[in-house]
Amino acid sequence: MPNVRLTKSSVDRLSATNRDTIYWDDGLPGFGLRVKTTGVKSFVVQYRNKQTGRSKRKTLGRYGPTLALGAAREMARAILADVVRGGDPVADAQTLRHSPTVNLLAEQYMTAHAEPKKRPGSVRNDRSMLDRYILPKLGDLKVIEVTHQHVQKLHNQMRRTPYQANRTLALMSKMFELSVRWGQRSDNPARGIEKFPEEKRDRWLSDDELQRLLVALSEHPNQVAANAIRLQLLTGARIGEVLTAKWEDFDLDRAVWTKPSHHTKQKRREHLPISSATCDLLAAMSAGDSPESRWLFPGRSPDQPYKDLKKFWRSVTTSAGLQDYRIHDNRHTHASHLVSSGLSLPIVGRLLGHTNQSTTQRYAHLADDPLRQAADVMGKKISGGSS
């Protein structure tokens, strides 16, 4: 194949013979112009893979208004420089062509990881984050195309909701970590992105607010849901653990609730001591007229547990006059009242199923209340005697 000095005039002048011909540029080795017998002219670049020694050729594009000689030469120069660094643009293009989209990765994540290994509530949260935030922005991209900048931009766009932004970032990181394991890409583009600071909620009920909530629960017509909230308040359990509890998990003689590992956040079996009041509640529930079911709180079908308390919770908190109080805050109410009564933070942490002691430290300032009351006993005696 002939070597020529490729210029605009020579490119315009060159033609094929009786077969397709490539004219190689004598100014940039590996860069050439292919002229087909039909007269169509395209720029190409040829290189040798450093690892395999195989020669590969890549078409840059058709010569014409959309691809001029100068632009094609710059493309070739960049590709050849990448080859020197160990790259293989032909192999990269094939990898990209066969790479799954983020939409497909999301489905693989759900079926191969989330659904078999996570709790039902967590699976629903993952699906919601995928549908609301991740897939509308990244779904049509190839997995291998997603960059650190793509993930950073999506995370930044959610800065007004830092908690949700950080959960979405964690989900993306897990998905791309799995994509590396599954051979879809070589790195995790979500790694190294700094999370937004999160303000931990310190919302729990005072004695007066708690009494208002209990009254609202007693007056609500849906006593199945009301009992679920009562059990949560009595035990400090997560609402998902409450709604998926089965009668077989409770030993009322020993006053123990055995939580299966797949229902706990820590994914481990837990044995939780329960109070006499909790036993009384469960005994009253079992003596009721509810249909036979293995679930403490059956849904419309006895074969399935109660799914969602959102509507019920809005009704009850409105009746009780409670503002900015979520159903998860019942755990904080349970813990705060225990700590204020003098129980130690490690004990409360174990009752709540905390594996990290720092999680329970948010209640540390409440532990001073019984100590201060004890200190005041002597203070009142002294001040009373000196008056």
Coordinates of C-alpha atoms in Angstrom, one line a residue:
M1 CA 0.0 0.0 0.0
P2 CA 1.5 3.3 -1.0
N3 CA 2.8 6.0 1.3
V4 CA 2.0 9.6 0.5
R5 CA 1.9 13.0 2.1
L6 CA -1.7 13.4 3.0
T7 CA -2.9 17.0 2.4
K8 CA -6.3 18.3 1.5
S9 CA -5.4 18.5 -2.2
S10 CA -3.9 15.0 -2.3
V11 CA -6.9 13.5 -0.4
D12 CA -9.2 15.1 -2.9
R13 CA -7.1 13.8 -5.8
L14 CA -6.4 10.2 -4.7
S15 CA -8.6 7.5 -6.2
A16 CA -8.8 3.7 -6.0
T17 CA -7.6 1.4 -8.6
N18 CA -9.4 -1.9 -9.3
R19 CA -9.6 -2.6 -5.6
D20 CA -9.9 -0.8 -2.3
T21 CA -6.7 1.0 -1.6
I22 CA -5.2 2.5 1.6
Y23 CA -2.8 5.4 1.3
W24 CA -0.6 5.7 4.4
D25 CA 0.5 9.2 5.6
D26 CA 4.3 9.5 5.6
G27 CA 4.0 12.2 8.2
L28 CA 2.1 10.1 10.9
P29 CA 2.9 6.4 10.7
G30 CA -0.3 4.3 11.2
F31 CA -2.6 7.0 9.8
G32 CA -4.1 6.5 6.4
L33 CA -6.9 7.2 3.9
R34 CA -8.9 4.2 2.5
V35 CA -10.4 4.7 -0.9
K36 CA -13.0 2.2 -2.0
T37 CA -13.6 1.2 -5.6
T38 CA -16.9 3.2 -5.3
G39 CA -14.9 6.3 -4.6
V40 CA -15.9 6.6 -0.9
K41 CA -13.0 7.8 1.2
S42 CA -12.5 7.1 4.9
F43 CA -9.7 7.8 7.4
V44 CA -8.2 4.8 9.3
V45 CA -5.6 4.2 11.9
Q46 CA -3.6 1.0 12.3
Y47 CA -1.6 -0.1 15.3
R48 CA -0.1 -3.1 17.0
N49 CA -1.4 -4.3 20.4
K50 CA 1.6 -4.2 22.9
Q51 CA 0.4 -7.2 24.8
T52 CA -0.6 -9.6 22.0
G53 CA 1.5 -8.2 19.1
R54 CA -1.6 -8.4 16.9
S55 CA -2.1 -5.7 14.3
K56 CA -5.5 -3.9 14.5
R57 CA -7.2 -1.3 12.3
K58 CA -9.9 1.2 13.3
T59 CA -12.0 3.3 11.0
L60 CA -12.1 6.9 12.1
G61 CA -14.9 8.1 9.8
R62 CA -15.8 9.1 6.3
Y63 CA -13.9 12.0 4.7
G64 CA -16.2 15.0 4.0
P65 CA -17.9 18.0 5.6
T66 CA -18.2 16.2 9.0
L67 CA -14.6 14.9 9.2
A68 CA -11.8 16.9 7.7
L69 CA -8.2 15.8 7.3
G70 CA -6.9 17.9 10.3
A71 CA -9.5 16.5 12.7
A72 CA -8.9 12.9 11.5
R73 CA -5.2 13.3 12.0
E74 CA -5.7 14.6 15.6
M75 CA -8.0 11.6 16.3
A76 CA -5.3 9.2 14.9
R77 CA -2.6 10.9 17.0
A78 CA -4.6 10.6 20.2
I79 CA -5.4 6.9 19.5
L80 CA -1.7 6.1 18.7
A81 CA -0.6 7.9 21.9
D82 CA -3.1 5.7 23.8
V83 CA -1.6 2.6 22.3
V84 CA 1.8 3.7 23.4
R85 CA 0.4 3.8 27.0
G86 CA -0.9 0.3 26.6
G87 CA -4.4 1.0 25.3
D88 CA -6.3 -0.9 22.7
P89 CA -9.1 1.2 21.1
V90 CA -10.5 -1.6 19.0
A91 CA -10.9 -3.9 22.0
D92 CA -12.3 -1.0 24.0
A93 CA -14.9 -0.3 21.3
Q94 CA -15.9 -4.0 21.3
T95 CA -16.2 -4.0 25.1
L96 CA -18.3 -0.9 25.0
R97 CA -20.6 -2.3 22.3
H98 CA -21.2 -5.5 24.4
S99 CA -21.4 -3.7 27.7
P100 CA -24.8 -3.8 29.5
T101 CA -26.7 -0.6 30.2
V102 CA -27.2 0.7 33.8
N103 CA -30.8 -0.3 33.3
L104 CA -29.8 -3.9 32.9
L105 CA -27.3 -3.6 35.8
A106 CA -30.1 -2.4 38.0
E107 CA -32.2 -5.4 37.2
Q108 CA -29.3 -7.8 37.8
Y109 CA -28.6 -6.0 41.1
M110 CA -32.2 -6.5 42.2
T111 CA -32.6 -10.1 41.2
A112 CA -29.1 -11.4 42.1
H113 CA -28.4 -9.3 45.2
A114 CA -31.2 -7.2 46.7
E115 CA -34.2 -9.6 46.6
P116 CA -32.4 -12.7 47.9
K117 CA -30.2 -11.0 50.5
K118 CA -32.0 -7.9 51.8
R119 CA -35.1 -7.3 53.9
P120 CA -38.4 -6.6 52.0
G121 CA -38.4 -3.0 53.2
S122 CA -34.8 -2.4 52.0
V123 CA -35.7 -4.0 48.6
R124 CA -38.6 -1.6 48.2
N125 CA -36.3 1.4 49.2
D126 CA -33.7 0.3 46.6
R127 CA -36.4 0.0 43.9
S128 CA -37.7 3.5 44.7
M129 CA -34.2 5.0 44.6
L130 CA -33.5 3.4 41.3
D131 CA -36.8 4.5 39.7
R132 CA -36.8 8.0 41.1
Y133 CA -33.1 9.1 41.0
I134 CA -30.6 6.7 39.4
L135 CA -32.2 5.3 36.2
P136 CA -33.7 8.6 34.9
K137 CA -30.2 10.0 34.9
L138 CA -27.9 7.1 34.2
G139 CA -30.2 4.2 33.0
D140 CA -29.4 4.5 29.2
L141 CA -25.6 4.7 29.7
K142 CA -23.5 1.7 29.2
V143 CA -22.1 0.5 32.5
I144 CA -18.6 1.0 31.2
E145 CA -19.4 4.6 30.2
V146 CA -20.3 5.8 33.7
T147 CA -17.6 8.0 35.1
H148 CA -16.8 9.4 38.5
Q149 CA -18.2 12.7 37.3
H150 CA -21.6 11.2 36.4
V151 CA -22.0 9.8 39.9
Q152 CA -20.7 13.0 41.5
K153 CA -23.1 15.2 39.5
L154 CA -26.1 13.0 40.5
H155 CA -25.1 13.1 44.1
N156 CA -24.6 16.9 44.0
Q157 CA -28.1 17.4 42.5
M158 CA -29.6 15.8 45.5
R159 CA -27.8 18.1 48.1
R160 CA -31.1 19.5 49.4
T161 CA -32.0 16.1 50.7
P162 CA -28.6 14.9 52.1
Y163 CA -29.9 11.8 53.8
Q164 CA -31.5 10.5 50.6
A165 CA -28.5 11.6 48.5
N166 CA -26.2 9.5 50.7
R167 CA -28.4 6.5 50.6
T168 CA -28.6 6.8 46.8
L169 CA -24.8 7.1 46.6
A170 CA -24.4 4.0 48.7
L171 CA -26.7 2.1 46.4
M172 CA -24.8 3.2 43.3
S173 CA -21.5 2.2 44.9
K174 CA -22.9 -1.3 45.7
M175 CA -24.2 -1.7 42.2
F176 CA -20.9 -0.7 40.6
E177 CA -18.9 -2.8 43.0
L178 CA -21.0 -5.8 41.9
S179 CA -20.5 -4.8 38.2
V180 CA -16.7 -5.1 38.8
R181 CA -17.2 -8.6 40.3
W182 CA -19.3 -9.5 37.4
G183 CA -16.6 -8.4 34.9
Q184 CA -18.6 -5.5 33.4
R185 CA -16.0 -2.9 34.3
S186 CA -12.7 -2.6 36.1
D187 CA -13.4 0.1 38.7
N188 CA -16.1 1.6 40.8
P189 CA -16.9 5.1 39.7
A190 CA -18.8 5.9 43.0
R191 CA -15.7 5.2 45.1
G192 CA -14.2 8.3 46.8
I193 CA -17.2 10.5 46.6
E194 CA -17.7 12.4 49.9
K195 CA -21.0 12.0 51.6
F196 CA -23.1 15.1 52.7
P197 CA -23.1 15.8 56.4
E198 CA -26.3 14.4 58.0
E199 CA -28.2 16.0 60.9
K200 CA -29.2 13.2 63.2
R201 CA -32.9 13.5 64.2
D202 CA -33.3 14.0 68.0
R203 CA -37.1 13.8 68.0
W204 CA -38.9 11.8 70.7
L205 CA -42.0 12.2 72.7
S206 CA -42.3 13.9 76.1
D207 CA -44.6 12.3 78.7
D208 CA -47.5 14.5 77.6
E209 CA -47.0 13.8 73.9
L210 CA -46.7 10.0 74.6
Q211 CA -50.0 10.1 76.5
R212 CA -51.7 11.9 73.6
L213 CA -50.4 9.3 71.2
L214 CA -51.7 6.5 73.4
V215 CA -55.1 8.1 73.5
A216 CA -55.2 8.5 69.7
L217 CA -54.2 4.8 69.3
S218 CA -57.0 3.7 71.7
E219 CA -59.6 5.7 69.8
H220 CA -58.6 4.7 66.3
P221 CA -60.9 2.1 64.6
N222 CA -57.9 0.1 63.2
Q223 CA -56.7 -1.7 66.3
V224 CA -54.5 -4.1 64.3
A225 CA -52.3 -1.2 63.2
A226 CA -52.7 0.4 66.7
N227 CA -51.3 -2.8 68.3
A228 CA -48.3 -2.7 65.9
I229 CA -47.4 0.8 67.2
R230 CA -48.0 -0.3 70.8
L231 CA -45.6 -3.2 70.3
Q232 CA -43.0 -0.9 68.7
L233 CA -43.2 1.6 71.6
L234 CA -42.9 -1.2 74.2
T235 CA -39.9 -2.9 72.5
G236 CA -38.2 -0.1 70.6
A237 CA -38.1 -2.4 67.5
R238 CA -38.0 -1.2 63.9
I239 CA -41.4 -1.1 62.3
G240 CA -40.3 -3.6 59.7
E241 CA -39.4 -6.1 62.4
V242 CA -42.8 -5.5 64.1
L243 CA -44.8 -6.0 60.9
T244 CA -43.0 -9.2 59.9
A245 CA -43.1 -10.7 63.4
K246 CA -44.7 -14.2 63.6
W247 CA -46.3 -15.8 66.7
E248 CA -43.7 -18.5 66.6
D249 CA -41.0 -15.9 67.3
F250 CA -42.4 -15.2 70.8
D251 CA -42.0 -17.3 74.0
L252 CA -44.4 -15.7 76.5
D253 CA -43.4 -18.1 79.3
R254 CA -39.8 -17.0 79.0
A255 CA -40.7 -13.4 77.9
V256 CA -38.4 -13.5 74.9
W257 CA -38.8 -12.3 71.3
T258 CA -36.5 -14.2 68.9
K259 CA -35.9 -12.1 65.8
P260 CA -34.8 -14.1 62.7
S261 CA -31.6 -12.9 61.1
H262 CA -33.3 -12.0 57.8
H263 CA -35.7 -9.6 59.6
T264 CA -33.0 -7.6 61.5
K265 CA -30.8 -4.8 60.2
Q266 CA -27.7 -6.5 61.5
K267 CA -28.7 -9.8 59.7
R268 CA -28.2 -11.8 62.8
R269 CA -30.5 -13.7 65.1
E270 CA -31.5 -11.7 68.2
H271 CA -33.1 -12.7 71.4
L272 CA -34.9 -9.7 72.9
P273 CA -36.3 -9.8 76.5
I274 CA -39.8 -8.4 76.6
S275 CA -41.7 -6.7 79.4
S276 CA -44.7 -8.1 81.2
A277 CA -46.7 -5.3 79.5
T278 CA -45.6 -6.6 76.1
C279 CA -46.6 -10.1 77.1
D280 CA -50.0 -8.8 78.2
L281 CA -50.5 -7.1 74.9
L282 CA -49.6 -10.2 72.9
A283 CA -51.8 -12.4 75.1
A284 CA -54.7 -10.0 74.5
M285 CA -54.1 -10.1 70.8
S286 CA -53.9 -13.8 70.6
A287 CA -57.3 -14.0 72.5
G288 CA -59.0 -11.7 70.0
D289 CA -61.2 -12.6 67.1
S290 CA -58.6 -12.0 64.4
P291 CA -58.4 -14.7 61.7
E292 CA -55.9 -17.5 62.1
S293 CA -52.5 -16.3 60.8
R294 CA -48.9 -17.0 61.6
W295 CA -48.4 -13.2 61.5
L296 CA -48.9 -11.0 64.5
F297 CA -50.3 -8.3 62.2
P298 CA -51.9 -10.0 59.2
G299 CA -52.8 -7.9 56.2
R300 CA -56.0 -8.2 54.1
S301 CA -55.0 -11.8 53.4
P302 CA -54.0 -13.8 56.5
D303 CA -51.2 -15.3 54.5
Q304 CA -49.4 -12.0 54.2
P305 CA -48.2 -9.5 56.9
Y306 CA -49.5 -5.9 57.2
K307 CA -47.6 -4.0 54.5
D308 CA -47.9 -0.2 55.2
L309 CA -48.9 2.0 58.1
K310 CA -48.4 5.4 56.4
K311 CA -52.0 6.3 56.1
F312 CA -52.8 5.1 59.6
W313 CA -49.8 6.9 61.0
R314 CA -50.8 10.2 59.5
S315 CA -54.3 9.8 61.0
V316 CA -53.0 9.0 64.4
T317 CA -50.4 11.7 64.7
T318 CA -52.9 14.3 63.4
S319 CA -55.3 13.2 66.1
A320 CA -52.6 13.4 68.7
G321 CA -51.4 16.8 67.6
L322 CA -47.9 15.6 66.9
Q323 CA -45.7 17.6 64.5
D324 CA -42.7 16.3 62.6
Y325 CA -42.8 12.9 64.3
R326 CA -42.1 9.8 62.1
I327 CA -43.0 6.3 62.9
H328 CA -39.2 5.4 63.2
D329 CA -39.0 8.1 66.0
N330 CA -40.9 5.6 68.2
R331 CA -37.5 3.9 68.7
H332 CA -36.0 7.2 69.9
T333 CA -39.0 7.6 72.3
H334 CA -38.5 4.1 73.7
A335 CA -34.7 4.7 74.2
S336 CA -35.0 8.2 75.6
H337 CA -37.5 7.2 78.2
L338 CA -35.3 4.2 79.3
V339 CA -32.2 6.4 79.5
S340 CA -34.0 9.1 81.4
S341 CA -35.2 6.4 83.9
G342 CA -31.6 5.6 84.8
L343 CA -30.8 2.6 82.5
S344 CA -27.2 2.6 81.2
L345 CA -26.4 3.4 77.5
P346 CA -24.9 -0.1 76.9
I347 CA -28.1 -1.8 78.2
V348 CA -30.3 0.4 76.0
G349 CA -28.1 -0.1 73.0
R350 CA -28.4 -3.9 73.4
L351 CA -32.2 -3.6 73.7
L352 CA -32.3 -1.6 70.5
G353 CA -29.9 -4.0 68.7
H354 CA -27.2 -1.4 68.2
T355 CA -23.9 -3.0 67.1
N356 CA -22.0 0.3 67.4
Q357 CA -21.9 2.0 70.8
S358 CA -21.7 5.4 69.1
T359 CA -25.2 5.0 67.8
T360 CA -26.5 5.0 71.4
Q361 CA -24.4 8.0 72.4
R362 CA -27.1 10.4 71.0
Y363 CA -29.0 9.7 74.2
A364 CA -26.0 10.4 76.5
H365 CA -27.2 13.8 77.7
L366 CA -30.4 12.2 79.0
A367 CA -28.4 9.9 81.3
D368 CA -27.5 12.9 83.4
D369 CA -31.2 13.4 84.5
P370 CA -31.4 10.7 87.2
L371 CA -27.9 11.6 88.4
R372 CA -28.9 15.3 88.7
Q373 CA -32.1 14.3 90.6
A374 CA -30.0 12.2 93.0
A375 CA -27.5 15.1 93.5
D376 CA -30.5 17.4 94.3
V377 CA -31.5 15.2 97.2
M378 CA -28.6 16.2 99.3
G379 CA -28.8 19.7 97.9
K380 CA -32.3 20.1 99.2
K381 CA -31.4 18.8 102.6
I382 CA -28.5 21.2 102.9
S383 CA -30.4 24.2 101.6
G384 CA -33.4 23.3 103.8
G385 CA -31.3 23.0 106.9
S386 CA -29.6 26.3 106.4
S387 CA -32.7 28.4 105.8

